[in-house]
PDB file of C-alpha atoms in Angstrom:
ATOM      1  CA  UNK A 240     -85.752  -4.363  57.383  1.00 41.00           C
ATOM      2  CA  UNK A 241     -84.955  -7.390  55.048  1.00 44.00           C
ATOM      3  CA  UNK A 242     -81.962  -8.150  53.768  1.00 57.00           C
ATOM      4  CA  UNK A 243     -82.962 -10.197  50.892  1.00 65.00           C
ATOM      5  CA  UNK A 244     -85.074  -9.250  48.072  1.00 76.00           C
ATOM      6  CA  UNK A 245     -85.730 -12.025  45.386  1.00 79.00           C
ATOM      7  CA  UNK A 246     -87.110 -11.720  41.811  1.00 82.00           C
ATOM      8  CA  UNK A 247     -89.461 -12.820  40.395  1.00 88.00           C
ATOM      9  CA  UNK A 248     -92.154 -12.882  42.853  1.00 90.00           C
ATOM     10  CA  UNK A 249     -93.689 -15.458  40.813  1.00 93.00           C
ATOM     11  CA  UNK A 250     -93.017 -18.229  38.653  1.00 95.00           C
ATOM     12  CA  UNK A 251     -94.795 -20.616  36.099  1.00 96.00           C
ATOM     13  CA  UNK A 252     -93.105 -23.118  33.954  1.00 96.00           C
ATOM     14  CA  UNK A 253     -93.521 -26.221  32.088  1.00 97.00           C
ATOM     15  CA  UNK A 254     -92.565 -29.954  34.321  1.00 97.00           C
ATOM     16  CA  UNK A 255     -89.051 -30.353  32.385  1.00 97.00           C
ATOM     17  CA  UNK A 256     -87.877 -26.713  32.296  1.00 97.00           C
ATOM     18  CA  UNK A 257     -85.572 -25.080  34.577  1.00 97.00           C
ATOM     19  CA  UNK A 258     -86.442 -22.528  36.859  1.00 97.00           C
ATOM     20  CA  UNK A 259     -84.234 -19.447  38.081  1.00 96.00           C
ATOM     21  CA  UNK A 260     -84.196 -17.493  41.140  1.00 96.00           C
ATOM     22  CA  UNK A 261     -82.396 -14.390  41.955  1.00 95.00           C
ATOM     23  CA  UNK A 262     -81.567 -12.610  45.463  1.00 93.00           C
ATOM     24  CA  UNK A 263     -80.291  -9.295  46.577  1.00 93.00           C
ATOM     25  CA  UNK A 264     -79.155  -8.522  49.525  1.00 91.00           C
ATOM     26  CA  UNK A 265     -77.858  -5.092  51.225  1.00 88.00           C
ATOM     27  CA  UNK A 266     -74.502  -5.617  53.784  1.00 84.00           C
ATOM     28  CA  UNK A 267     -72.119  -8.381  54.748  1.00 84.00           C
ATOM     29  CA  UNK A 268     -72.771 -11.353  55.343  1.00 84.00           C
ATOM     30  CA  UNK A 269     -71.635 -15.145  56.384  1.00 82.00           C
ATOM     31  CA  UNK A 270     -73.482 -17.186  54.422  1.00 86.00           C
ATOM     32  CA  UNK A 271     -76.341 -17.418  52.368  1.00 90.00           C
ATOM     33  CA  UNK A 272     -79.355 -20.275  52.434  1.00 92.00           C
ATOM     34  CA  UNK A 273     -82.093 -21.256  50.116  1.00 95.00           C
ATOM     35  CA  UNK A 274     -85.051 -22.902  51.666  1.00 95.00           C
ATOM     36  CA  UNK A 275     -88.394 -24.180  50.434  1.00 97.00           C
ATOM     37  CA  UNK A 276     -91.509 -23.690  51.956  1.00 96.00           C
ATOM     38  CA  UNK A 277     -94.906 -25.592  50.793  1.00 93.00           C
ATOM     39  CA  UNK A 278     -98.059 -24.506  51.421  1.00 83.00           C
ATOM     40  CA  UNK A 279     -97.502 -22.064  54.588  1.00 70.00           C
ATOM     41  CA  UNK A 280     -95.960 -25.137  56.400  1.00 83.00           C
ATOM     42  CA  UNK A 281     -92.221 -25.154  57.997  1.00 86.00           C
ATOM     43  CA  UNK A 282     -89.176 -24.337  55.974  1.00 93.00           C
ATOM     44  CA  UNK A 283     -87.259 -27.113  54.270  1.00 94.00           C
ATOM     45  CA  UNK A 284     -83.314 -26.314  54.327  1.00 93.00           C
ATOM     46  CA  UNK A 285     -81.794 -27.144  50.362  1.00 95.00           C
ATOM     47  CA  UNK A 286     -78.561 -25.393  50.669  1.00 94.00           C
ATOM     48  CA  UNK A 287     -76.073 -23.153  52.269  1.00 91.00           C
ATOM     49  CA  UNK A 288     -73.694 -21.443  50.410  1.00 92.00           C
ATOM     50  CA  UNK A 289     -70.371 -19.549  52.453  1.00 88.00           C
ATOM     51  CA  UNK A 290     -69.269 -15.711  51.699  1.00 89.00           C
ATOM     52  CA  UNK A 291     -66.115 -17.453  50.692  1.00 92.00           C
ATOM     53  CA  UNK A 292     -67.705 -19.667  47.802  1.00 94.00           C
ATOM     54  CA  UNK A 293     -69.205 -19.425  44.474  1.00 97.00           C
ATOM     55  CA  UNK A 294     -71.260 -21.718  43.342  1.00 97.00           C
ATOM     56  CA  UNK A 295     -72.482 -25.137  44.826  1.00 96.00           C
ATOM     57  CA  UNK A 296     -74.543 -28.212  43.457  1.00 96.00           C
ATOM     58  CA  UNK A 297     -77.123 -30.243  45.014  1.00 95.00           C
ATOM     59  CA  UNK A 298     -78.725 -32.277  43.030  1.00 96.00           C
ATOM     60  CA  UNK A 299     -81.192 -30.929  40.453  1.00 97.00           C
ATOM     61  CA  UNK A 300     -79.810 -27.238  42.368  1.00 97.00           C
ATOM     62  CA  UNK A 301     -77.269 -24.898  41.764  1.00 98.00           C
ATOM     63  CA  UNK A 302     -76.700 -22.165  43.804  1.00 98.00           C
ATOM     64  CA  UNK A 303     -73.714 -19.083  42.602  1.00 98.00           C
ATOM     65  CA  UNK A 304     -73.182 -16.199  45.120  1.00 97.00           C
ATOM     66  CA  UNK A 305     -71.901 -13.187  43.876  1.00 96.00           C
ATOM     67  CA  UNK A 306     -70.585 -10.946  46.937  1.00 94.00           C
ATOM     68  CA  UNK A 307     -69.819  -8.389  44.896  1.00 94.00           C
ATOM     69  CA  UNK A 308     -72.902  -7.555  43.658  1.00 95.00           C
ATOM     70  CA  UNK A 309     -74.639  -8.912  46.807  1.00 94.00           C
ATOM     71  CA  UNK A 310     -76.546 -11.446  44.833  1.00 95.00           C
ATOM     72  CA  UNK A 311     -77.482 -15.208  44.733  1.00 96.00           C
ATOM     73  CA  UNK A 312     -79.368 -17.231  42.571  1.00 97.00           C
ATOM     74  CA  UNK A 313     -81.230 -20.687  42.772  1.00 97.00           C
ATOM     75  CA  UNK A 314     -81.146 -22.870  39.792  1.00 98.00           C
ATOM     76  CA  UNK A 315     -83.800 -25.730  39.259  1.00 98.00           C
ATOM     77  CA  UNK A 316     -83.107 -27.473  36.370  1.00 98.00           C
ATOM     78  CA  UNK A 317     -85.716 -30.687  35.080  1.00 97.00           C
ATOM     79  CA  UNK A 318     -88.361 -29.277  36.929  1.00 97.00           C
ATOM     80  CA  UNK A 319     -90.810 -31.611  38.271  1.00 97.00           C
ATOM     81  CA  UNK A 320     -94.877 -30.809  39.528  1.00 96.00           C
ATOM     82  CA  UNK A 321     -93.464 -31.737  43.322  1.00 95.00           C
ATOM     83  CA  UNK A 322     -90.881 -28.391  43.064  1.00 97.00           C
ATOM     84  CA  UNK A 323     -94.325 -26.166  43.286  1.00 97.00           C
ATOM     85  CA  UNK A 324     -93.418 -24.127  46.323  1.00 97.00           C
ATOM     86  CA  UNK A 325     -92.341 -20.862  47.654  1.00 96.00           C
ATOM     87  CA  UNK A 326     -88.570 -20.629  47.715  1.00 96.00           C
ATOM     88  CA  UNK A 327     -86.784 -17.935  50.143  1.00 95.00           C
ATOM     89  CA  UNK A 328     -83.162 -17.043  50.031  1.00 94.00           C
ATOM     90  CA  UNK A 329     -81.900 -16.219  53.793  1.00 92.00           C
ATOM     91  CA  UNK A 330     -78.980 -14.332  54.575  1.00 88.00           C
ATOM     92  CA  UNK A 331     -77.237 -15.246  57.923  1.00 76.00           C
ATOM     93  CA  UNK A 332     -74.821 -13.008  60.399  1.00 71.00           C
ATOM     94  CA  UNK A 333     -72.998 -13.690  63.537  1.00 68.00           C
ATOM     95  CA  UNK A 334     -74.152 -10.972  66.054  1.00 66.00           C
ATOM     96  CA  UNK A 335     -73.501 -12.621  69.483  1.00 61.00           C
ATOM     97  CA  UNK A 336     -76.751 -15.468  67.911  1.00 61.00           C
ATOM     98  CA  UNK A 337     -76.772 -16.202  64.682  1.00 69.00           C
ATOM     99  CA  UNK A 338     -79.313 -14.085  63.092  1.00 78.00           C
ATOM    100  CA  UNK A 339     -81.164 -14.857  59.971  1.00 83.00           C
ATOM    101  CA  UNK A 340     -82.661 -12.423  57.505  1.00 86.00           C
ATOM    102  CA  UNK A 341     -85.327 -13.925  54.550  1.00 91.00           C
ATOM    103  CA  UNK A 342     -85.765 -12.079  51.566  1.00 91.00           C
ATOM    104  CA  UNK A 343     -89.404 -12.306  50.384  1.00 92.00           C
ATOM    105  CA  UNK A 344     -89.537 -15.017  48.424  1.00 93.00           C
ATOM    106  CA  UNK A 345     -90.588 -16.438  44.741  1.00 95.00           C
ATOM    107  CA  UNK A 346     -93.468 -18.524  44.315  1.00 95.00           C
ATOM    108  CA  UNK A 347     -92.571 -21.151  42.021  1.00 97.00           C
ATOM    109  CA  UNK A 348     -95.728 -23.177  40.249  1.00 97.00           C
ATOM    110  CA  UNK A 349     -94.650 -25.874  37.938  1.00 97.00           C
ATOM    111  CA  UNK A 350     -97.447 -27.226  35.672  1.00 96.00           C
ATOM    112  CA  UNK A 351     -97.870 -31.004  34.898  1.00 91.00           C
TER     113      UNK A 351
ATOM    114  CA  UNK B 170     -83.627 -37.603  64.473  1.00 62.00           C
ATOM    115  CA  UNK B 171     -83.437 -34.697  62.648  1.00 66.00           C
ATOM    116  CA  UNK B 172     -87.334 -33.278  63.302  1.00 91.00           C
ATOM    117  CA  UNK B 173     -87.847 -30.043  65.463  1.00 96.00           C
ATOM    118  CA  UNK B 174     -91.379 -30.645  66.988  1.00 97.00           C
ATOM    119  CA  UNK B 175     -94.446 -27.711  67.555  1.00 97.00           C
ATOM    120  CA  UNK B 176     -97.304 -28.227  69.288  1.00 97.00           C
ATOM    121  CA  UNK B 177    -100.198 -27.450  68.942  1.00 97.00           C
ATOM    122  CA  UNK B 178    -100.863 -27.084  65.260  1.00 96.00           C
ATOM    123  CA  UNK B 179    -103.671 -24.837  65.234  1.00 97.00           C
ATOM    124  CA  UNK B 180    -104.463 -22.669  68.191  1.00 97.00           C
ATOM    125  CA  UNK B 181    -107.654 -19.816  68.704  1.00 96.00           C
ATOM    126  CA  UNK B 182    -107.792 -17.651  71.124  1.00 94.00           C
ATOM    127  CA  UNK B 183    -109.235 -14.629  72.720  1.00 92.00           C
ATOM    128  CA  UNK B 184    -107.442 -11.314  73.480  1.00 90.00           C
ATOM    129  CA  UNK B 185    -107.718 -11.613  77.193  1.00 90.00           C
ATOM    130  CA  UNK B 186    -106.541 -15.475  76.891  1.00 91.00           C
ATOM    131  CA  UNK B 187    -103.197 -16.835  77.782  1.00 95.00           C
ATOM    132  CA  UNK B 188    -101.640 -19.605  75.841  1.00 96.00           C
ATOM    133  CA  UNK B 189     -98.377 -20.870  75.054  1.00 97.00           C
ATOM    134  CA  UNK B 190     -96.403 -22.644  72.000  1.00 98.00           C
ATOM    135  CA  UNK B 191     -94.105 -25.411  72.881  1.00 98.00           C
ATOM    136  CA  UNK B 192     -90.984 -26.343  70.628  1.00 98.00           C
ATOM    137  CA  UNK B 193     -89.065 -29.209  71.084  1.00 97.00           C
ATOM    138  CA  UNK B 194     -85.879 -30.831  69.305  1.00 96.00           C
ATOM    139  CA  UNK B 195     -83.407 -33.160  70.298  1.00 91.00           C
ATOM    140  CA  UNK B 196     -80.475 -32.852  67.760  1.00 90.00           C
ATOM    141  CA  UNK B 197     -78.395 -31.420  70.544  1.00 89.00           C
ATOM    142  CA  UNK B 198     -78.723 -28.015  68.703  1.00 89.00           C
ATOM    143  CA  UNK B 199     -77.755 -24.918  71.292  1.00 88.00           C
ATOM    144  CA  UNK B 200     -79.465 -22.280  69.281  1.00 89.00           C
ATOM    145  CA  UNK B 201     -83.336 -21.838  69.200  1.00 92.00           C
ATOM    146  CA  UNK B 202     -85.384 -19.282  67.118  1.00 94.00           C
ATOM    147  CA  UNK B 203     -89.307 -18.269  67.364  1.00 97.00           C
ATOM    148  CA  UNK B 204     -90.197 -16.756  63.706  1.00 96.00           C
ATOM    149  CA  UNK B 205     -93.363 -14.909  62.727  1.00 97.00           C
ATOM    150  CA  UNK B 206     -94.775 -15.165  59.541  1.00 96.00           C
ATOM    151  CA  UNK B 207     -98.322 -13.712  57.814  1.00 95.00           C
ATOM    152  CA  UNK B 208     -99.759 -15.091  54.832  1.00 92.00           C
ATOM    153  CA  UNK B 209     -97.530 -14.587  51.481  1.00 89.00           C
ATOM    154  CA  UNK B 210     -94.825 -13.148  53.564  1.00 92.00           C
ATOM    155  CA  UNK B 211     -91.111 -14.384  54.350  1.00 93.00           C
ATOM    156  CA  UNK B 212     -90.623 -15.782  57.986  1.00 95.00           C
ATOM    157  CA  UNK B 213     -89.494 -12.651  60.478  1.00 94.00           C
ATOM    158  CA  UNK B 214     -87.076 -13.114  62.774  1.00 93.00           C
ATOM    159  CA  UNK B 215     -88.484 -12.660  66.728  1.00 96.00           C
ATOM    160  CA  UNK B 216     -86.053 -14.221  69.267  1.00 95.00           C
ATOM    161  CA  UNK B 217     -82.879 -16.764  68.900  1.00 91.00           C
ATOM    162  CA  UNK B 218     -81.471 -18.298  72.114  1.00 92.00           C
ATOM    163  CA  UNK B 219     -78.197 -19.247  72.592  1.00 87.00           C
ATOM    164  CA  UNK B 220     -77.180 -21.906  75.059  1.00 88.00           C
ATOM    165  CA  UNK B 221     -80.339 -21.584  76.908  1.00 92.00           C
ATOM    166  CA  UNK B 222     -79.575 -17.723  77.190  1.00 92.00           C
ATOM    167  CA  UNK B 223     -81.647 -15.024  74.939  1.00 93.00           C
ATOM    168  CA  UNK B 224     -79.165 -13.781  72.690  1.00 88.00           C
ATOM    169  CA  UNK B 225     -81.137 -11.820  69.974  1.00 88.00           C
ATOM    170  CA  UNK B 226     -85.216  -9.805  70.384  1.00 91.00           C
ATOM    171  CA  UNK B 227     -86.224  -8.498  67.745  1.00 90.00           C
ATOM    172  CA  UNK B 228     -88.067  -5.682  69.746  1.00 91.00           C
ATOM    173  CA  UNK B 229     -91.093  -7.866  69.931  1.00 95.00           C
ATOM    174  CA  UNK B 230     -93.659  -6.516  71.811  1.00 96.00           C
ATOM    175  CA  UNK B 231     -93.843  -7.850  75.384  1.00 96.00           C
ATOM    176  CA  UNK B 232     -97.489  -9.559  75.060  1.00 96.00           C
ATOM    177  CA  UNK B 233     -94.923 -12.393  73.334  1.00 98.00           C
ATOM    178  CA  UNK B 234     -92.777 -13.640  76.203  1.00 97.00           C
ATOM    179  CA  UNK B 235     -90.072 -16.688  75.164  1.00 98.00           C
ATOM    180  CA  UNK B 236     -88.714 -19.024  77.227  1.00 97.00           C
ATOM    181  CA  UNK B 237     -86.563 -21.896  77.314  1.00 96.00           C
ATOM    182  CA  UNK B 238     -86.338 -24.351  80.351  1.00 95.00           C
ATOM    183  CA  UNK B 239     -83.579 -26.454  78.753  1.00 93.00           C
ATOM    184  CA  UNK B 240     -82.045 -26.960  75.712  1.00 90.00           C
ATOM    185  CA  UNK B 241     -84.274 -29.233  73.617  1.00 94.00           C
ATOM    186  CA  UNK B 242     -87.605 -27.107  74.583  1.00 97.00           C
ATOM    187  CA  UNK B 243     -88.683 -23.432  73.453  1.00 98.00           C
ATOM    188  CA  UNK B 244     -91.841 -22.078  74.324  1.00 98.00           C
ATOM    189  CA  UNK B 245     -93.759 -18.711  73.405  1.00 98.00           C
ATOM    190  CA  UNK B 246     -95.646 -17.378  75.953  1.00 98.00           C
ATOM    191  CA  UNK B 247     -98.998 -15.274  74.768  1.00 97.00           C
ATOM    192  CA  UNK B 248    -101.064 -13.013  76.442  1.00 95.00           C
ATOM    193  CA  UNK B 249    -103.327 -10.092  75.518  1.00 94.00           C
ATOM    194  CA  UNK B 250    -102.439 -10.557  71.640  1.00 95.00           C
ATOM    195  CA  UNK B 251    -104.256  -8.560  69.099  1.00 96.00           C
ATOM    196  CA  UNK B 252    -105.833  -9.926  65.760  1.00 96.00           C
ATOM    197  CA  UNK B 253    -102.829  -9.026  63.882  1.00 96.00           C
ATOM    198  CA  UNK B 254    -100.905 -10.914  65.821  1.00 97.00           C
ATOM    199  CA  UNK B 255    -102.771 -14.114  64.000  1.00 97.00           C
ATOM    200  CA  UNK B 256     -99.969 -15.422  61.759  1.00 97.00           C
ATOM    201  CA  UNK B 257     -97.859 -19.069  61.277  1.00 97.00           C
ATOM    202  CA  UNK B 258     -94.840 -19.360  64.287  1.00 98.00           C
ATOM    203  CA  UNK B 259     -92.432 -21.537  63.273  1.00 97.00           C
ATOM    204  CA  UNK B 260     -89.252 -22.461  65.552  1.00 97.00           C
ATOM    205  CA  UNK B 261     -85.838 -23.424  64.508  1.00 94.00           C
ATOM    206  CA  UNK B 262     -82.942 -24.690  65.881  1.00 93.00           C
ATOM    207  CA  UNK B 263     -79.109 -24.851  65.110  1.00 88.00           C
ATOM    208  CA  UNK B 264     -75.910 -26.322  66.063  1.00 83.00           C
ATOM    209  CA  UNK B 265     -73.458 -24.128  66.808  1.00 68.00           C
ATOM    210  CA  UNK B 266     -70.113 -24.183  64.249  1.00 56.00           C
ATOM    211  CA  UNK B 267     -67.171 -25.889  64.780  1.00 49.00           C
ATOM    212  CA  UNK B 268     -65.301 -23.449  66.340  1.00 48.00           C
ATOM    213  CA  UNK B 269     -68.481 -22.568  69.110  1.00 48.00           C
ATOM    214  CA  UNK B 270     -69.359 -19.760  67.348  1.00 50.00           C
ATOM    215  CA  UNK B 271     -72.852 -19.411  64.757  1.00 50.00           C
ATOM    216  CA  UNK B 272     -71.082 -19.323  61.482  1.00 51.00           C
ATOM    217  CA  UNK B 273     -72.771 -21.141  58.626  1.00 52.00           C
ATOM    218  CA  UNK B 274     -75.351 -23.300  60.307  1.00 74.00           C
ATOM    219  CA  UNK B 275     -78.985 -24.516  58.584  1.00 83.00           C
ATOM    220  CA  UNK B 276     -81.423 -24.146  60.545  1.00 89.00           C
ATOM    221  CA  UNK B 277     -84.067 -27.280  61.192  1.00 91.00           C
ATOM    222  CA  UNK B 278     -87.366 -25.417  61.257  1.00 94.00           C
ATOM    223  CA  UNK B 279     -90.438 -26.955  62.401  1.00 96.00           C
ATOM    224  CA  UNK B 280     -94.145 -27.202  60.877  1.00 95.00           C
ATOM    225  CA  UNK B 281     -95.315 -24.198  62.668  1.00 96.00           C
ATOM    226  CA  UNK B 282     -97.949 -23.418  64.716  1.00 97.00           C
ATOM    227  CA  UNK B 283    -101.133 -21.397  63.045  1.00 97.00           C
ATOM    228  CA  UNK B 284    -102.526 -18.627  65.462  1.00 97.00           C
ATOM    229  CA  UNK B 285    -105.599 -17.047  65.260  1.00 97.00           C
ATOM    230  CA  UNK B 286    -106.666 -14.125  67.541  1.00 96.00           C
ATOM    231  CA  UNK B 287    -110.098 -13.290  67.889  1.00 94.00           C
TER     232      UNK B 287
END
């Protein structure tokens, strides 16, 4: 079963606003990943964030995990037309391999 | 070179054919990972190898055989699939963390490979 669920599903904003993500997810974990995907094509990696942190920048991104609710989210800000994609969060766990759970994702469309 | 390679990029076939998908990367990464994923749908989880050695299978049915020869290459072996089987397989590979183990590692995913099963 997945371990992340995101909301909203979908997104459409303004180029310029910021966009937010939120994830859920159901047991422990190691870390947690955002990555982007466009147009049914291979993942891009933005950023990992570790059980033991809270929030982390990259860029126009900021990522907070919460562990205590089991939550994440994924803040855009300055959003540009290029950011259209689908963006999964993606929970990982050591279990003899390192296993890697996706929750289902928010389609992001940011208009010009 | 950080760029995990797939080949082919679009593949048809026929339920009684046999195919394969070939992955290749050559970051050094030890860990290697064949994902399924349908249209509008988050990327599932099939097999990760570790070190050459099949460490995780997500009870995929055995028409879907992995494989990996060495550690830059990955393949998928398919036989006998069904037309729900049609669906975007990406691979992915990882370094292992600093202690050896598979703590906190991205994953380098490549552009897929686009199935369809007639």
């Amino acid at each position: 079963s997945q371990q992340g669920e995101e909301d909203p599903q979908a997104l459409s904003i303004q180029e310029g606003e910021n966009a937010t993500m939120n994830c859920s997810y159901k047991t422990s974990i190691n870390n947690l990943q955002w990555y982007r995907q466009n147009s049914g094509r291979g993942l891009v990696h933005l950023i990992l964030i570790r059980s033991n942190e809270r929030e982390k920048h990259s860029g126009r991104l900021r990522v907070t995990l919460d562990t205590s609710k089991k939550s994440s989210s994924l803040l855009i800000t300055a959003s540009r037309a290029a950011d259209t994609a689908s963006y999964f969060c993606a929970t990982g766990k050591n279990t003899g391999g390192f296993k890697t759970i996706f929750g289902a994702g928010t389609r992001l469309f940011v208009k010009a | 070179d950080t760029e995990v390679t797939q080949t082919p990029k679009h593949l048809v076939m026929g339920m009684t054919n046999k195919k394969s998908l070939k992955c290749e990367q050559h970051m050094g990464h030890r860990a290697m990972y064949w994902y399924k994923q349908k249209a509008k749908k988050p990327p599932e989880l099939m097999f990760v190898y570790s070190y050459e050695k099949l460490s995780i299978n997500e009870s995929v049915p055995s028409r879907f055989s992995p494989e990996c020869p060495n550690s830059s290459l990955l393949n998928l072996h398919l036989h006998a699939l069904q037309p729900e089987d049609s669906a975007l397989y990406l691979c992915a590979s990882s370094a292992p963390g600093l202690a050896g183990g598979w703590n906190q590692e991205t994953q380098y995913f490549g552009p897929g490979t686009r199935l369809l099963v007639l």
